[in-house]
PDB file of C-alpha atoms in Angstrom:
ATOM      1  CA  MET A1138       0.000   0.000   0.000  1.00 88.00           C
ATOM      2  CA  LYS A1139       1.178   3.534  -0.752  1.00 95.00           C
ATOM      3  CA  ILE A1140      -0.382   6.483   1.091  1.00 95.00           C
ATOM      4  CA  GLY A1141      -0.279  10.118   0.051  1.00 96.00           C
ATOM      5  CA  ILE A1142      -0.457  12.693   2.835  1.00 96.00           C
ATOM      6  CA  ILE A1143      -1.025  16.401   2.271  1.00 96.00           C
ATOM      7  CA  GLY A1144      -1.153  19.300   4.682  1.00 94.00           C
ATOM      8  CA  ALA A1145      -1.794  22.969   4.028  1.00 92.00           C
ATOM      9  CA  MET A1146       1.096  24.115   6.189  1.00 92.00           C
ATOM     10  CA  GLN A1147       4.600  22.713   6.649  1.00 92.00           C
ATOM     11  CA  LYS A1148       4.015  22.506  10.400  1.00 91.00           C
ATOM     12  CA  GLU A1149       1.073  20.139   9.821  1.00 91.00           C
ATOM     13  CA  ILE A1150       3.202  17.471   8.155  1.00 91.00           C
ATOM     14  CA  GLU A1151       6.638  17.930   9.725  1.00 91.00           C
ATOM     15  CA  THR A1152       6.262  15.328  12.502  1.00 90.00           C
ATOM     16  CA  ILE A1153       5.189  12.655  10.013  1.00 90.00           C
ATOM     17  CA  LYS A1154       7.885  13.702   7.551  1.00 91.00           C
ATOM     18  CA  ASP A1155      10.557  13.669  10.281  1.00 90.00           C
ATOM     19  CA  ASN A1156       9.640  10.077  11.183  1.00 90.00           C
ATOM     20  CA  LEU A1157       9.976   8.681   7.666  1.00 92.00           C
ATOM     21  CA  ASP A1158      12.748   6.337   6.660  1.00 93.00           C
ATOM     22  CA  TRP A1159      13.792   8.487   3.679  1.00 85.00           C
ATOM     23  CA  LEU A1160      13.778   7.394   0.079  1.00 79.00           C
ATOM     24  CA  GLY A1161      13.933  10.798  -1.561  1.00 90.00           C
ATOM     25  CA  VAL A1162      12.293  13.939  -2.832  1.00 91.00           C
ATOM     26  CA  LYS A1163      10.722  14.613  -6.208  1.00 91.00           C
ATOM     27  CA  THR A1164       9.960  18.150  -7.395  1.00 90.00           C
ATOM     28  CA  ARG A1165       7.391  18.808 -10.101  1.00 86.00           C
ATOM     29  CA  LYS A1166       6.016  22.211 -11.114  1.00 88.00           C
ATOM     30  CA  LYS A1167       7.625  23.798  -8.026  1.00 90.00           C
ATOM     31  CA  MET A1168       5.884  21.246  -5.770  1.00 94.00           C
ATOM     32  CA  ALA A1169       7.991  18.991  -3.536  1.00 95.00           C
ATOM     33  CA  PHE A1170       6.913  15.415  -2.855  1.00 96.00           C
ATOM     34  CA  PHE A1171       8.851  13.668  -0.092  1.00 95.00           C
ATOM     35  CA  THR A1172       8.893   9.883  -0.151  1.00 95.00           C
ATOM     36  CA  GLY A1173       9.767   7.373   2.496  1.00 95.00           C
ATOM     37  CA  ASN A1174       8.536   4.532   4.656  1.00 95.00           C
ATOM     38  CA  LEU A1175       6.695   4.689   7.940  1.00 92.00           C
ATOM     39  CA  ASN A1176       6.011   1.387   9.726  1.00 90.00           C
ATOM     40  CA  ASN A1177       6.639  -0.476   6.459  1.00 92.00           C
ATOM     41  CA  VAL A1178       4.122   1.642   4.548  1.00 93.00           C
ATOM     42  CA  GLU A1179       5.279   3.712   1.593  1.00 95.00           C
ATOM     43  CA  ILE A1180       4.436   7.385   2.071  1.00 96.00           C
ATOM     44  CA  VAL A1181       4.400  10.377  -0.282  1.00 97.00           C
ATOM     45  CA  ILE A1182       3.973  13.583   1.705  1.00 96.00           C
ATOM     46  CA  GLY A1183       4.020  17.295   1.070  1.00 96.00           C
ATOM     47  CA  THR A1184       2.697  20.776   1.701  1.00 95.00           C
ATOM     48  CA  CYS A1185      -0.125  21.904  -0.586  1.00 94.00           C
ATOM     49  CA  TYR A1186      -0.657  25.340   1.042  1.00 93.00           C
ATOM     50  CA  GLU A1187      -3.954  26.826   2.163  1.00 91.00           C
ATOM     51  CA  GLY A1188      -7.175  26.586   0.199  1.00 89.00           C
ATOM     52  CA  LYS A1189      -9.229  23.980  -1.594  1.00 89.00           C
ATOM     53  CA  VAL A1190      -7.810  24.942  -4.991  1.00 92.00           C
ATOM     54  CA  ASN A1191      -4.210  24.463  -3.819  1.00 94.00           C
ATOM     55  CA  SER A1192      -5.202  21.192  -2.189  1.00 94.00           C
ATOM     56  CA  ALA A1193      -6.819  19.960  -5.413  1.00 94.00           C
ATOM     57  CA  ILE A1194      -3.852  21.001  -7.583  1.00 96.00           C
ATOM     58  CA  TYR A1195      -1.335  19.352  -5.248  1.00 96.00           C
ATOM     59  CA  THR A1196      -3.436  16.186  -5.006  1.00 96.00           C
ATOM     60  CA  GLN A1197      -3.704  15.995  -8.803  1.00 96.00           C
ATOM     61  CA  GLU A1198       0.056  16.401  -9.215  1.00 95.00           C
ATOM     62  CA  MET A1199       0.685  13.780  -6.547  1.00 96.00           C
ATOM     63  CA  LEU A1200      -1.562  11.319  -8.357  1.00 96.00           C
ATOM     64  CA  ARG A1201      -0.022  12.204 -11.727  1.00 94.00           C
ATOM     65  CA  ASN A1202       3.524  11.597 -10.473  1.00 94.00           C
ATOM     66  CA  PHE A1203       2.850   8.598  -8.231  1.00 93.00           C
ATOM     67  CA  ASP A1204       0.247   6.536 -10.053  1.00 84.00           C
ATOM     68  CA  ASP A1205       0.258   3.719  -7.503  1.00 92.00           C
ATOM     69  CA  ILE A1206      -1.103   5.720  -4.538  1.00 95.00           C
ATOM     70  CA  ASP A1207      -3.952   3.864  -2.856  1.00 93.00           C
ATOM     71  CA  LEU A1208      -5.156   6.593  -0.504  1.00 92.00           C
ATOM     72  CA  ILE A1209      -4.635  10.299   0.107  1.00 94.00           C
ATOM     73  CA  LEU A1210      -5.102  11.786   3.568  1.00 92.00           C
ATOM     74  CA  ASN A1211      -5.435  15.506   4.208  1.00 91.00           C
ATOM     75  CA  VAL A1212      -4.075  16.188   7.679  1.00 90.00           C
ATOM     76  CA  GLY A1213      -3.826  19.338   9.694  1.00 85.00           C
ATOM     77  CA  VAL A1214      -5.225  21.950  11.935  1.00 79.00           C
ATOM     78  CA  ALA A1215      -8.960  22.254  12.325  1.00 77.00           C
ATOM     79  CA  GLY A1216     -11.078  24.856  14.051  1.00 69.00           C
ATOM     80  CA  ALA A1217     -12.830  22.358  16.299  1.00 70.00           C
ATOM     81  CA  ILE A1218     -16.143  24.071  16.885  1.00 82.00           C
ATOM     82  CA  ASP A1219     -17.041  21.048  19.004  1.00 83.00           C
ATOM     83  CA  LYS A1220     -16.478  22.168  22.586  1.00 81.00           C
ATOM     84  CA  ASP A1221     -15.529  18.602  23.614  1.00 85.00           C
ATOM     85  CA  LEU A1222     -12.384  18.714  21.459  1.00 87.00           C
ATOM     86  CA  ASN A1223      -8.995  19.971  22.558  1.00 87.00           C
ATOM     87  CA  VAL A1224      -5.724  20.766  20.830  1.00 83.00           C
ATOM     88  CA  TYR A1225      -4.105  17.557  19.514  1.00 85.00           C
ATOM     89  CA  ASP A1226      -7.381  15.609  19.466  1.00 89.00           C
ATOM     90  CA  PHE A1227      -8.220  13.684  16.309  1.00 90.00           C
ATOM     91  CA  VAL A1228     -11.357  14.030  14.232  1.00 91.00           C
ATOM     92  CA  VAL A1229     -12.044  11.371  11.618  1.00 92.00           C
ATOM     93  CA  SER A1230     -14.503  12.317   8.923  1.00 92.00           C
ATOM     94  CA  THR A1231     -17.857  10.588   8.553  1.00 94.00           C
ATOM     95  CA  LYS A1232     -18.806  13.126   5.891  1.00 94.00           C
ATOM     96  CA  THR A1233     -17.637  16.519   4.669  1.00 91.00           C
ATOM     97  CA  VAL A1234     -19.333  19.735   3.675  1.00 91.00           C
ATOM     98  CA  GLU A1235     -18.055  22.889   1.959  1.00 89.00           C
ATOM     99  CA  PHE A1236     -19.852  25.435   4.083  1.00 86.00           C
ATOM    100  CA  ASP A1237     -18.535  28.368   2.055  1.00 87.00           C
ATOM    101  CA  SER A1238     -20.195  27.052  -1.099  1.00 88.00           C
ATOM    102  CA  ASP A1239     -23.230  29.315  -1.156  1.00 90.00           C
ATOM    103  CA  ILE A1240     -25.710  29.067  -3.998  1.00 93.00           C
ATOM    104  CA  THR A1241     -28.715  29.639  -1.757  1.00 93.00           C
ATOM    105  CA  ALA A1242     -29.837  32.424  -4.154  1.00 96.00           C
ATOM    106  CA  LEU A1243     -30.600  29.595  -6.609  1.00 95.00           C
ATOM    107  CA  LYS A1244     -32.748  27.843  -3.960  1.00 96.00           C
ATOM    108  CA  TYR A1245     -30.124  25.244  -3.012  1.00 94.00           C
ATOM    109  CA  ASP A1246     -29.098  24.472   0.564  1.00 92.00           C
ATOM    110  CA  LEU A1247     -25.959  26.102   1.941  1.00 89.00           C
ATOM    111  CA  GLY A1248     -23.029  23.859   1.065  1.00 90.00           C
ATOM    112  CA  TYR A1249     -24.639  22.298  -2.017  1.00 92.00           C
ATOM    113  CA  VAL A1250     -22.049  21.557  -4.722  1.00 91.00           C
ATOM    114  CA  PHE A1251     -22.922  20.979  -8.369  1.00 90.00           C
ATOM    115  CA  GLY A1252     -21.355  17.784  -9.696  1.00 89.00           C
ATOM    116  CA  VAL A1253     -21.485  16.244  -6.249  1.00 89.00           C
ATOM    117  CA  ASN A1254     -25.207  17.097  -6.292  1.00 93.00           C
ATOM    118  CA  ASN A1255     -25.412  17.085  -2.555  1.00 93.00           C
ATOM    119  CA  VAL A1256     -24.452  19.118   0.489  1.00 94.00           C
ATOM    120  CA  TYR A1257     -22.470  16.299   2.115  1.00 94.00           C
ATOM    121  CA  VAL A1258     -19.882  13.900   0.758  1.00 93.00           C
ATOM    122  CA  LYS A1259     -19.986  10.674   2.758  1.00 94.00           C
ATOM    123  CA  SER A1260     -16.669   9.189   3.806  1.00 93.00           C
ATOM    124  CA  ASN A1261     -15.707   5.597   3.171  1.00 93.00           C
ATOM    125  CA  GLU A1262     -17.095   3.916   6.285  1.00 95.00           C
ATOM    126  CA  ASN A1263     -14.519   1.121   6.410  1.00 94.00           C
ATOM    127  CA  LEU A1264     -11.620   3.555   6.048  1.00 91.00           C
ATOM    128  CA  SER A1265     -13.119   5.921   8.635  1.00 94.00           C
ATOM    129  CA  ASN A1266     -13.356   3.050  11.108  1.00 95.00           C
ATOM    130  CA  ILE A1267      -9.726   2.040  10.508  1.00 93.00           C
ATOM    131  CA  LEU A1268      -8.504   5.635  10.915  1.00 92.00           C
ATOM    132  CA  TYR A1269     -10.646   6.121  14.016  1.00 96.00           C
ATOM    133  CA  GLU A1270      -9.229   3.019  15.709  1.00 96.00           C
ATOM    134  CA  ALA A1271      -5.686   4.112  14.833  1.00 92.00           C
ATOM    135  CA  ALA A1272      -6.325   7.621  16.197  1.00 92.00           C
ATOM    136  CA  LYS A1273      -7.854   6.244  19.420  1.00 95.00           C
ATOM    137  CA  SER A1274      -4.732   4.197  20.001  1.00 94.00           C
ATOM    138  CA  VAL A1275      -2.616   7.366  20.332  1.00 91.00           C
ATOM    139  CA  GLY A1276      -5.000   9.988  21.706  1.00 91.00           C
ATOM    140  CA  ASN A1277      -8.491  11.373  22.056  1.00 92.00           C
ATOM    141  CA  ALA A1278     -10.478  10.713  18.887  1.00 93.00           C
ATOM    142  CA  LYS A1279     -13.949  11.472  17.640  1.00 92.00           C
ATOM    143  CA  LYS A1280     -15.846  10.823  14.426  1.00 93.00           C
ATOM    144  CA  GLY A1281     -17.757  13.669  12.882  1.00 91.00           C
ATOM    145  CA  VAL A1282     -18.592  16.007  10.045  1.00 91.00           C
ATOM    146  CA  ILE A1283     -15.680  17.984   8.643  1.00 89.00           C
ATOM    147  CA  ALA A1284     -16.862  21.413   7.495  1.00 88.00           C
ATOM    148  CA  THR A1285     -14.314  22.933   5.147  1.00 87.00           C
ATOM    149  CA  SER A1286     -13.869  26.403   3.745  1.00 87.00           C
ATOM    150  CA  ASP A1287     -11.242  28.769   2.436  1.00 86.00           C
ATOM    151  CA  MET A1288     -11.250  30.820   5.614  1.00 83.00           C
ATOM    152  CA  PHE A1289     -10.184  30.540   9.204  1.00 83.00           C
ATOM    153  CA  VAL A1290     -13.331  30.583  11.305  1.00 83.00           C
ATOM    154  CA  SER A1291     -12.852  32.852  14.287  1.00 83.00           C
ATOM    155  CA  LYS A1292     -16.174  34.669  14.679  1.00 88.00           C
ATOM    156  CA  ASP A1293     -18.478  33.234  17.307  1.00 88.00           C
ATOM    157  CA  GLU A1294     -21.555  33.712  15.116  1.00 90.00           C
ATOM    158  CA  THR A1295     -19.994  31.626  12.312  1.00 86.00           C
ATOM    159  CA  LYS A1296     -19.083  28.888  14.790  1.00 86.00           C
ATOM    160  CA  GLU A1297     -22.629  28.899  16.158  1.00 88.00           C
ATOM    161  CA  MET A1298     -24.110  28.727  12.641  1.00 85.00           C
ATOM    162  CA  LEU A1299     -21.932  25.730  11.845  1.00 85.00           C
ATOM    163  CA  ARG A1300     -22.869  23.962  15.081  1.00 85.00           C
ATOM    164  CA  ASN A1301     -26.557  24.496  14.323  1.00 85.00           C
ATOM    165  CA  LYS A1302     -26.334  23.336  10.711  1.00 80.00           C
TER     166      LYS A1302
END
């Protein structure tokens, strides 16, 4: 199995990267892809930078340059609007929503995405269970909805809206 791991910021991936048994680095279109092994699993890891567009571009380039990747994980900091979560806790996705996708003027629900034709994208249940068990083995873990956007949520009213929705 080969796993791709992306993070928006260098700090989000550095601990994983620092624990790899190194194989090398590949640079394509000014994007660095670090390769190595972690617990006998081949890893390709790198920084995609903030935003869904950067994440999509980096993911596409990773898949284009490493055609045998079985799984890509996006790891990193989250706003944790759940008051039961603390810094360094894990959240494993059951489904995701792009809460900054707003076509409500066209009578669609907030978060609806054309092409997906839904508000939520359901996670692979088997994979979520595996990741959840792995996360629980090293810290506090919870399953839940991951609400994504191209902004850092800091306003209380936005947090409250997300909790309610």
